[in-house]
PDB file of C-alpha atoms and ligand atoms in Angstrom:
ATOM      1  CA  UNK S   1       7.797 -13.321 -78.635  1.00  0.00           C
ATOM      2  CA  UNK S   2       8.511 -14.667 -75.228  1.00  0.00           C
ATOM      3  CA  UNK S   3       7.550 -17.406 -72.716  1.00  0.00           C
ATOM      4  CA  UNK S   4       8.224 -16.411 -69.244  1.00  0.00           C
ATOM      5  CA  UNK S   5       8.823 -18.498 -66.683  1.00  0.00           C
ATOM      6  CA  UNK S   6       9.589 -18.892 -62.798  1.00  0.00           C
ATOM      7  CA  UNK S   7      10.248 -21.046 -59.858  1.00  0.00           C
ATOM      8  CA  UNK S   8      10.087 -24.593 -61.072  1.00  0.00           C
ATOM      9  CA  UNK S   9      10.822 -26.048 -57.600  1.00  0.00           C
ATOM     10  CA  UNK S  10      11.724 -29.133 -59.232  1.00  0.00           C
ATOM     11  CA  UNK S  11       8.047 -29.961 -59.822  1.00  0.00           C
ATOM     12  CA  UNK S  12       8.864 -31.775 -63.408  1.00  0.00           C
ATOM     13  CA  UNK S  13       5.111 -32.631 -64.061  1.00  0.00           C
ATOM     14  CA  UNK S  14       4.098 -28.793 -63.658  1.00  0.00           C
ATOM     15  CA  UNK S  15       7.117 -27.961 -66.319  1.00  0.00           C
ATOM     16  CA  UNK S  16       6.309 -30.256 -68.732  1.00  0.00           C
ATOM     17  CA  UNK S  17       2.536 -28.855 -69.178  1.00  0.00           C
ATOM     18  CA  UNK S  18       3.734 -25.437 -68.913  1.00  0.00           C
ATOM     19  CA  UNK S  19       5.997 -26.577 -72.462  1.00  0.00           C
ATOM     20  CA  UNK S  20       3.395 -28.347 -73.627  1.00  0.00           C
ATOM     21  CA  UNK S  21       1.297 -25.193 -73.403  1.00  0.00           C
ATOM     22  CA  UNK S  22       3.987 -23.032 -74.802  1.00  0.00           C
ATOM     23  CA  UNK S  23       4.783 -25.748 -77.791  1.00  0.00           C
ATOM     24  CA  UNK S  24       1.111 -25.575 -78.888  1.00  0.00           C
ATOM     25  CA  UNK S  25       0.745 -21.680 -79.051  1.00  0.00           C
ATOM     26  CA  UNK S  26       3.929 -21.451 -81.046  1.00  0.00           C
ATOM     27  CA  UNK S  27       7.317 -23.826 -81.790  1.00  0.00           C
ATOM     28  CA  UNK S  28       9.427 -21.167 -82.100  1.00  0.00           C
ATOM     29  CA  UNK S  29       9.177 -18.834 -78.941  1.00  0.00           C
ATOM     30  CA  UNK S  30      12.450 -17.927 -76.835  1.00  0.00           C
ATOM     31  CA  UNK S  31      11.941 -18.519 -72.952  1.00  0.00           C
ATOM     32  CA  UNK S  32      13.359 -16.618 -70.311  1.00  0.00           C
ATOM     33  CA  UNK S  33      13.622 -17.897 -66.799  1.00  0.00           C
ATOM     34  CA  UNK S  34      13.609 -16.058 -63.873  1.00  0.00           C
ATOM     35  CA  UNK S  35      14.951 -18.261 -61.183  1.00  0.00           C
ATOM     36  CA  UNK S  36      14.458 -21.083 -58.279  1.00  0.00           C
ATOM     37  CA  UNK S  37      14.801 -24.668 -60.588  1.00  0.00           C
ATOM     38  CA  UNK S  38      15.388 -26.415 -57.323  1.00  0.00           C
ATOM     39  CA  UNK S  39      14.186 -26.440 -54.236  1.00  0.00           C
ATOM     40  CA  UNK S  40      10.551 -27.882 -52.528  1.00  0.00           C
ATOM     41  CA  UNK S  41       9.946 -30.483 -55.274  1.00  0.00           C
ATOM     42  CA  UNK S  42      11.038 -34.353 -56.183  1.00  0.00           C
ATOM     43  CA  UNK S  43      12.851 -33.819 -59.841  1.00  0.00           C
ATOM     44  CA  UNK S  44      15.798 -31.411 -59.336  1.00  0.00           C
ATOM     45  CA  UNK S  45      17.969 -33.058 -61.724  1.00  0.00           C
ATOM     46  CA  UNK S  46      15.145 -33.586 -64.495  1.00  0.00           C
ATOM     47  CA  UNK S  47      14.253 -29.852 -64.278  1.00  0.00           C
ATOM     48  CA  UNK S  48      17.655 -28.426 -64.413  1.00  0.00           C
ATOM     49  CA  UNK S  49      18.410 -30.741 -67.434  1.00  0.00           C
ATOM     50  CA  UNK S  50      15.195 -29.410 -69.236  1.00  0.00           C
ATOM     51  CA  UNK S  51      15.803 -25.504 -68.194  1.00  0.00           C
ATOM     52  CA  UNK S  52      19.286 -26.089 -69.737  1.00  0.00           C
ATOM     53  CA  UNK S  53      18.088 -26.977 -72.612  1.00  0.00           C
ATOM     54  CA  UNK S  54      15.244 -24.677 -73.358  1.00  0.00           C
ATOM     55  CA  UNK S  55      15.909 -21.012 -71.780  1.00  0.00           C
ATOM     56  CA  UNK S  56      17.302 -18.878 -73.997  1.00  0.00           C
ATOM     57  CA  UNK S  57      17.595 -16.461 -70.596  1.00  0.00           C
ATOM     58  CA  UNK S  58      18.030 -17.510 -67.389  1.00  0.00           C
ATOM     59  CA  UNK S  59      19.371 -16.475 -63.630  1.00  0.00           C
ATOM     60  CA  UNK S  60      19.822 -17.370 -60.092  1.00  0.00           C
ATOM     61  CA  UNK S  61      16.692 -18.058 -57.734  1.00  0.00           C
ATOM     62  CA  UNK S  62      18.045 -18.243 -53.754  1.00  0.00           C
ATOM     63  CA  UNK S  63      16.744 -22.169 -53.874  1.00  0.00           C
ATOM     64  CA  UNK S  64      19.297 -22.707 -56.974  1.00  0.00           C
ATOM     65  CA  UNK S  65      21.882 -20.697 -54.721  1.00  0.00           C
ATOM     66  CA  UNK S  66      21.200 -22.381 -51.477  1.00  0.00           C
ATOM     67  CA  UNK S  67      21.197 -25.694 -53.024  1.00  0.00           C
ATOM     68  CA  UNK S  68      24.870 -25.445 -53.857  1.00  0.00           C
ATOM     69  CA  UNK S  69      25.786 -23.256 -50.983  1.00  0.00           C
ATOM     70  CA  UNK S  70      26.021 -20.004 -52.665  1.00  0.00           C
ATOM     71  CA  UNK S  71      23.734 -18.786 -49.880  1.00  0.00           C
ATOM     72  CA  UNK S  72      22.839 -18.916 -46.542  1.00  0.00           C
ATOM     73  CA  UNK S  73      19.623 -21.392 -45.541  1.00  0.00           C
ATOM     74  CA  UNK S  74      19.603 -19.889 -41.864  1.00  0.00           C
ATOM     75  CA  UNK S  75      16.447 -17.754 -43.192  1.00  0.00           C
ATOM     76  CA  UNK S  76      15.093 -20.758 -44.634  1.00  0.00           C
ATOM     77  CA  UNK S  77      11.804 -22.339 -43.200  1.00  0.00           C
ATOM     78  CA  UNK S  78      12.185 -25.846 -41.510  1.00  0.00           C
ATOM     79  CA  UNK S  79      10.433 -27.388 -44.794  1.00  0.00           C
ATOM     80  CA  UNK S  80      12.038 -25.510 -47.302  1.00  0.00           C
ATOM     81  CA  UNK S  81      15.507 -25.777 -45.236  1.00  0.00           C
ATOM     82  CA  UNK S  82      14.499 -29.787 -45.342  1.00  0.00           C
ATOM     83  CA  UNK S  83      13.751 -29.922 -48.965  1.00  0.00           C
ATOM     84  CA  UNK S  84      17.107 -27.754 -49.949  1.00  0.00           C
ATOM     85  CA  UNK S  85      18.866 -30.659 -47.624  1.00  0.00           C
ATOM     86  CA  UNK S  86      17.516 -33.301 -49.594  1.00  0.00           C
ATOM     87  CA  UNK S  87      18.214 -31.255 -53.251  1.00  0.00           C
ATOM     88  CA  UNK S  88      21.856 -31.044 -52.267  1.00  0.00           C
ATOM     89  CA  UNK S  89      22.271 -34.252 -51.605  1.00  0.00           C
ATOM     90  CA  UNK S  90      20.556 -36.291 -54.919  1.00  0.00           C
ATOM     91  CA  UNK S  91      22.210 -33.160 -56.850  1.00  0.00           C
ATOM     92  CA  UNK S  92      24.138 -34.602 -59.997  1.00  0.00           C
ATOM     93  CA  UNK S  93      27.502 -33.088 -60.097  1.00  0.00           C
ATOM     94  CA  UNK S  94      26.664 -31.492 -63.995  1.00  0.00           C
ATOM     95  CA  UNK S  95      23.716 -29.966 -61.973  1.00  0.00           C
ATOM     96  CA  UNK S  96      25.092 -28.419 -59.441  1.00  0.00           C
ATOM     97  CA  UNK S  97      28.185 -26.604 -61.247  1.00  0.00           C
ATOM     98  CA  UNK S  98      25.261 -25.619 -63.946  1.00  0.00           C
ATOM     99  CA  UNK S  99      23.286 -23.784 -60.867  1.00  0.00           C
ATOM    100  CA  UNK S 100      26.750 -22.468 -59.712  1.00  0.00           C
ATOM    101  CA  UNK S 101      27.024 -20.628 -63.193  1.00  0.00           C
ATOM    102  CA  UNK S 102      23.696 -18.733 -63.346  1.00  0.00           C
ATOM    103  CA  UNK S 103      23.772 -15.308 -62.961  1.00  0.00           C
ATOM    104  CA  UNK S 104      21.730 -12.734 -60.540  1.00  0.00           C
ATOM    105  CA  UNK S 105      19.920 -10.902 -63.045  1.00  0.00           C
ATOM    106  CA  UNK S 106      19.961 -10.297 -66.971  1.00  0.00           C
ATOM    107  CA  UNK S 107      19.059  -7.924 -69.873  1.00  0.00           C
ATOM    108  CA  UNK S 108      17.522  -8.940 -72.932  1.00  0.00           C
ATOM    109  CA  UNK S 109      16.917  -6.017 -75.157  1.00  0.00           C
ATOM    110  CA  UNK S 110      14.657  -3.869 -73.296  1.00  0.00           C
ATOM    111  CA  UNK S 111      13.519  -6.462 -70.502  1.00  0.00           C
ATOM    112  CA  UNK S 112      15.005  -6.826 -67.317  1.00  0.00           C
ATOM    113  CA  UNK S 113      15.390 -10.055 -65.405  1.00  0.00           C
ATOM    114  CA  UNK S 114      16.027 -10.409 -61.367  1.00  0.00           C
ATOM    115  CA  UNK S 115      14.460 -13.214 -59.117  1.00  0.00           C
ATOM    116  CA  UNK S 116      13.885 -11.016 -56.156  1.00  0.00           C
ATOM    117  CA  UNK S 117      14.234  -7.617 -56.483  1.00  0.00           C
ATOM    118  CA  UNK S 118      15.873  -5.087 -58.903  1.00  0.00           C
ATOM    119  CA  UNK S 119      17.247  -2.993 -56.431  1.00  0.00           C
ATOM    120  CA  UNK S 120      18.943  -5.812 -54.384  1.00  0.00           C
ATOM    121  CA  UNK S 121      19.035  -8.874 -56.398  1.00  0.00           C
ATOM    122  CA  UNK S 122      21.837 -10.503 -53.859  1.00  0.00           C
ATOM    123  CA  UNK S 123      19.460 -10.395 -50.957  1.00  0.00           C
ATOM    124  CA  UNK S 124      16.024 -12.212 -52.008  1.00  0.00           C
ATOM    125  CA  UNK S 125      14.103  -9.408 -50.921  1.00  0.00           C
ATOM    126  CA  UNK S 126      10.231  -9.918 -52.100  1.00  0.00           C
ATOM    127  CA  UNK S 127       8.241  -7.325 -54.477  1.00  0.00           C
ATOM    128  CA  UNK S 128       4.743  -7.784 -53.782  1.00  0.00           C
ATOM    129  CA  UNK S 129       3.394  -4.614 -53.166  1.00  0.00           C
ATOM    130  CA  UNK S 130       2.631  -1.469 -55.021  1.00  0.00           C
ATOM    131  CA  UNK S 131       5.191   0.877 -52.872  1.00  0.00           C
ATOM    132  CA  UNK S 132       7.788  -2.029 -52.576  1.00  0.00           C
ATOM    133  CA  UNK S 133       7.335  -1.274 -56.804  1.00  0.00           C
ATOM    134  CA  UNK S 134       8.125   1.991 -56.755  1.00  0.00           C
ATOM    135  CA  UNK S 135      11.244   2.360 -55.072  1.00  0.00           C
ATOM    136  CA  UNK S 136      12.370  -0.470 -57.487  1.00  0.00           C
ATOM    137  CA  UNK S 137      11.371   1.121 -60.922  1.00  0.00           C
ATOM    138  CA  UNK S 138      14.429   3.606 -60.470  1.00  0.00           C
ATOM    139  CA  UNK S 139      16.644   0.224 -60.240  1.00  0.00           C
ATOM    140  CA  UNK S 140      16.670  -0.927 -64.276  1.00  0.00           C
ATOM    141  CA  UNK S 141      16.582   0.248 -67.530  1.00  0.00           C
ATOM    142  CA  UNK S 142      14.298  -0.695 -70.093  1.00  0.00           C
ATOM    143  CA  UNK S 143      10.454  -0.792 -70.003  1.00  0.00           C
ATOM    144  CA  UNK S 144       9.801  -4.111 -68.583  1.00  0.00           C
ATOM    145  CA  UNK S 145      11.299  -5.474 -65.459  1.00  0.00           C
ATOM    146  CA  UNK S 146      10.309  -9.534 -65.230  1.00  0.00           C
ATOM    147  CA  UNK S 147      10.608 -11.371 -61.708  1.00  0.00           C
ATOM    148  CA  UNK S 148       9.368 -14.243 -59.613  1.00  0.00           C
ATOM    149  CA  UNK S 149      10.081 -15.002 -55.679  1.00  0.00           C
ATOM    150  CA  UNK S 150       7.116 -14.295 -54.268  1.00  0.00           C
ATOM    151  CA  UNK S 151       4.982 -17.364 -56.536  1.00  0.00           C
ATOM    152  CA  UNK S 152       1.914 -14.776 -56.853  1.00  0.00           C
ATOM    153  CA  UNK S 153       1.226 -13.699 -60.490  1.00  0.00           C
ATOM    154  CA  UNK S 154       0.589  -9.828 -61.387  1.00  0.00           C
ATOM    155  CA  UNK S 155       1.249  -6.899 -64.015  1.00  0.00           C
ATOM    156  CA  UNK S 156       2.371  -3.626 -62.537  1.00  0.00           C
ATOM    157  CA  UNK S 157       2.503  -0.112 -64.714  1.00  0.00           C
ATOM    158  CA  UNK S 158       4.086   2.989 -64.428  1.00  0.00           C
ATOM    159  CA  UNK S 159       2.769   5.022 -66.139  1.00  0.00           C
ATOM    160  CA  UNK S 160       4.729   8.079 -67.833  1.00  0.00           C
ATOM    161  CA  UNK S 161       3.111  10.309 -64.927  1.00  0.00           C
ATOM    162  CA  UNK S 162       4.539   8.275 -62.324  1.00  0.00           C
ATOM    163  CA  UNK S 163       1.006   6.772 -61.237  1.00  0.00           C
ATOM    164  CA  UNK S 164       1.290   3.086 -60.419  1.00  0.00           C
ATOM    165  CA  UNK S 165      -1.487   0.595 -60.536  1.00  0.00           C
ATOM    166  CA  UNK S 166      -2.224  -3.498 -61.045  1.00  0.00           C
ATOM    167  CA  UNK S 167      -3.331  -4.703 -63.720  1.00  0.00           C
ATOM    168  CA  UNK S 168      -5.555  -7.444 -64.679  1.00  0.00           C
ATOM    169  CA  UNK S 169      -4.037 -10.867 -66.540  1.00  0.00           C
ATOM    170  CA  UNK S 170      -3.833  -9.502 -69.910  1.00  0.00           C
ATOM    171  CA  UNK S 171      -2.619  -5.735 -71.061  1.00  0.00           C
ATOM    172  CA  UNK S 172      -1.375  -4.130 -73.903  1.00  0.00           C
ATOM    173  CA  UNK S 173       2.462  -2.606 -73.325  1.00  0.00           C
ATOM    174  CA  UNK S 174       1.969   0.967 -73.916  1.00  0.00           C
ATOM    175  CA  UNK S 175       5.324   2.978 -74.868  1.00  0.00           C
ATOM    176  CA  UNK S 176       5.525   5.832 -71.784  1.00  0.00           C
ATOM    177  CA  UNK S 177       4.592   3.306 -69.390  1.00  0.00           C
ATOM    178  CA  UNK S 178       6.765   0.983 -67.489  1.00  0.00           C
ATOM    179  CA  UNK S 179       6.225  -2.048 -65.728  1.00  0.00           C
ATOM    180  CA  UNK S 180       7.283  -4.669 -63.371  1.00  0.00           C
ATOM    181  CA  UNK S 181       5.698  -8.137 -63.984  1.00  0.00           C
ATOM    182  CA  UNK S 182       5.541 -11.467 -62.084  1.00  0.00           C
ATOM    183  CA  UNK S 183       4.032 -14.440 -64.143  1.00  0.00           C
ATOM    184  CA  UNK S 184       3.555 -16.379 -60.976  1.00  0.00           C
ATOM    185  CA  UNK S 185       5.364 -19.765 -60.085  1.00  0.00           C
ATOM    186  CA  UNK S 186       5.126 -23.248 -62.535  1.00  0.00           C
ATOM    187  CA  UNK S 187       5.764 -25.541 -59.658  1.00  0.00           C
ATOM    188  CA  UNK S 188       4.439 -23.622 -56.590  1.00  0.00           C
ATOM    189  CA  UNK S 189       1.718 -21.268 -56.688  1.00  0.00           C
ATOM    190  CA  UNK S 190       0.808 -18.850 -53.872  1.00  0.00           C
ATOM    191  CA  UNK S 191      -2.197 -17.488 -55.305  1.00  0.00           C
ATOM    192  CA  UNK S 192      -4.552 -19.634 -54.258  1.00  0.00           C
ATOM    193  CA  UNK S 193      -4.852 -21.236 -57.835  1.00  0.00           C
ATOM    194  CA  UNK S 194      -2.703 -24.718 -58.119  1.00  0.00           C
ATOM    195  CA  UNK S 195      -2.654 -24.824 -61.521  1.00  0.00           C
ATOM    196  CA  UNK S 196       1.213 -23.549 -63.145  1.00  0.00           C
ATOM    197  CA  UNK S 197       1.714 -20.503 -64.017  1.00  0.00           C
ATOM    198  CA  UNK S 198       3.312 -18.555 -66.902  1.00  0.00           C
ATOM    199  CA  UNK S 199       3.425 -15.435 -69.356  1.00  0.00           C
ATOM    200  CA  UNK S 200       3.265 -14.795 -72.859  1.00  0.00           C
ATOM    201  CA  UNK S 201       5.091 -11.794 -74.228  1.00  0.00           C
ATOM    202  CA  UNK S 202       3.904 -11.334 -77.868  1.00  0.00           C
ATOM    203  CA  UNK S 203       4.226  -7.878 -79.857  1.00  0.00           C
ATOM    204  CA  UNK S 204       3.279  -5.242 -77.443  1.00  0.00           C
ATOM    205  CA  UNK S 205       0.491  -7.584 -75.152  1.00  0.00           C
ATOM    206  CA  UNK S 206       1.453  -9.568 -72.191  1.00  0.00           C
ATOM    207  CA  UNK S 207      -0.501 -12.625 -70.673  1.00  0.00           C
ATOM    208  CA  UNK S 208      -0.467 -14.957 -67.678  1.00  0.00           C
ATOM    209  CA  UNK S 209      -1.686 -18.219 -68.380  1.00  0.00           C
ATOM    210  CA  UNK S 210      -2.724 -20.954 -66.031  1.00  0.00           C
ATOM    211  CA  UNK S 211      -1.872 -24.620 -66.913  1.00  0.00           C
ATOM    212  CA  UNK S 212      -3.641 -27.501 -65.305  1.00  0.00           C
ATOM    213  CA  UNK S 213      -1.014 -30.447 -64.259  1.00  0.00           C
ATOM    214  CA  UNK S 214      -1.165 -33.437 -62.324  1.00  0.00           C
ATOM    215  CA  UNK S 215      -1.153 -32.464 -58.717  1.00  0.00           C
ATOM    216  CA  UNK S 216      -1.641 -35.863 -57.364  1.00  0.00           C
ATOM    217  CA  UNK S 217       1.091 -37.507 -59.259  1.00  0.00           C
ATOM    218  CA  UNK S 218       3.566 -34.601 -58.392  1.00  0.00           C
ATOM    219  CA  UNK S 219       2.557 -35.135 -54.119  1.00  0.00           C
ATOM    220  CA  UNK S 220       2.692 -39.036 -54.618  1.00  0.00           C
ATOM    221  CA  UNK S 221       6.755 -38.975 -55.438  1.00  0.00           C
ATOM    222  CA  UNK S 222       7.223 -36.239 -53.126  1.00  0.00           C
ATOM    223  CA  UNK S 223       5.442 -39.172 -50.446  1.00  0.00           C
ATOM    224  CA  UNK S 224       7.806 -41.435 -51.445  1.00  0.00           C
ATOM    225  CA  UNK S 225      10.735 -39.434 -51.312  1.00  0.00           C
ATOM    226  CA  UNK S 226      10.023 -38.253 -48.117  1.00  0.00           C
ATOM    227  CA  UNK S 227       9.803 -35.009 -48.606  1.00  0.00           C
ATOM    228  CA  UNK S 228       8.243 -32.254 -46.179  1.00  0.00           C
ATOM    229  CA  UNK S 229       4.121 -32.747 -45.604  1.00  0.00           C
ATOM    230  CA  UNK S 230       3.223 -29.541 -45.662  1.00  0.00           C
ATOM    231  CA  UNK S 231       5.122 -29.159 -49.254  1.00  0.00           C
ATOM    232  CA  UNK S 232       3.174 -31.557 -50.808  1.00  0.00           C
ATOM    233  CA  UNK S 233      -0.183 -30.471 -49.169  1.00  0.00           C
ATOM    234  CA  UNK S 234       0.190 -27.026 -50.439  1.00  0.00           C
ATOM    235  CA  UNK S 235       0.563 -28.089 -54.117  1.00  0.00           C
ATOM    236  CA  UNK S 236      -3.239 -28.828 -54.069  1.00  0.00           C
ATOM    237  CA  UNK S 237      -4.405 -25.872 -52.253  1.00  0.00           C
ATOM    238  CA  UNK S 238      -1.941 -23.478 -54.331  1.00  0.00           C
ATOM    239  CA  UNK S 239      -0.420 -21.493 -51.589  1.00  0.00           C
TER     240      UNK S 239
HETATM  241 ZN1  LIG V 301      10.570 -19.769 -55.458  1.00  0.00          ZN
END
């Protein structure tokens, strides 16, 4: 069993009711992460400390990257090029060389891990739609490909005919299918729906969960930090 989870964005009040959530379905459940700790929100160094401690799995997003120059913030927007200005500088040195470690993708038994894309991990390309999906099943092994990047939750199969289709929030894993699954963002959803997101990996059924946090008290230290306004305005409106 698995907890799966994805750009943080330094939003610590988001992450701690996304473990809360996990902790009360089960103790013992090994969490992957798939990327972006940093970046947007006001608790870099709080969420890099707790990702440390509790992914058994983790790799690179392009805010942990950009945040200790591994890559280039010329694509950035002004407010996420802002908010990666501030990260590097409050950055604890321990934090910084831990974000300088992580790794593009990983495997973990039959699951496959990437923050952007399978195909081209290196260049934060974005898999949202059903033919960007395609091209990137030939791009891992395994039966399940996890990722994040684009902060909008979904289950994609394959099946063993080749057909591709979504699916809804919860599905069973069948064995000639493949698929390639996003379980949405913990400190920044996209989707129109504030509340953090996860998944659950348990036996052959996957879920993505939605966790209610406190918005107001996540935008109120972003206010005081200084951070971007349009950052903190879109945790409420989740997008
Ligand atoms: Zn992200």
């Amino acid at each position: 069993m698995y907890a799966i989870i994805s750009d943080v964005h330094s939003n610590l009040d988001a992450l701690r009711a996304v473990i809360d959530d996990i902790r009360k379905r089960t103790p013992s459940v090994g969490i992957l992460f798939l990327g972006d700790i940093v970046g947007y929100g006001p608790e870099p160094n709080e969420c890099i400390e707790i990702i440390k401690d509790i992914a058994s799995f983790l790799i690179a997003g392009n805010h942990d990257w950009a945040s200790v120059g591994l890559t280039d913030i010329e694509y950035f927007n002004p407010d996420a090029r802002e908010a990666i200005l501030w990260t590097q500088n409050v950055l604890r040195v321990e934090g910084s060389e831990f974000l300088k470690g992580l790794p593009l993708t990983a495997e973990v038994g039959d699951i496959f891990l990437v923050h952007g894309t399978p195909k081209e991990p290196q260049d934060w390309h974005y898999l949202i739609y059903l033919e960007d999906a395609e091209e990137n099943f030939n791009y891992f092994k395994g039966n399940i490909c996890f990722l994040g990047h684009s902060h909008i939750p979904f289950i994609i199969e394959r099946a063993g005919d080749g057909s591709l289709r979504t699916l809804g929030k919860r599905v069973k894993i069948k064995s000639g299918s493949r698929y390639i699954i996003n379980p949405g963002s913990v400190g920044q959803p996209r989707d129109r729906d504030p509340r953090a997101s996860y998944a659950i990996l348990k036996g052959d059924e996957v879920e993505i969960i939605r966790v209610a946090y406190p918005i107001e008290n996540t935008q109120r230290k972003m206010k005081t930090l200084g951070l971007p306004r349009a950052l903190i305005e879109r945790l409420a409106l989740g997008r």
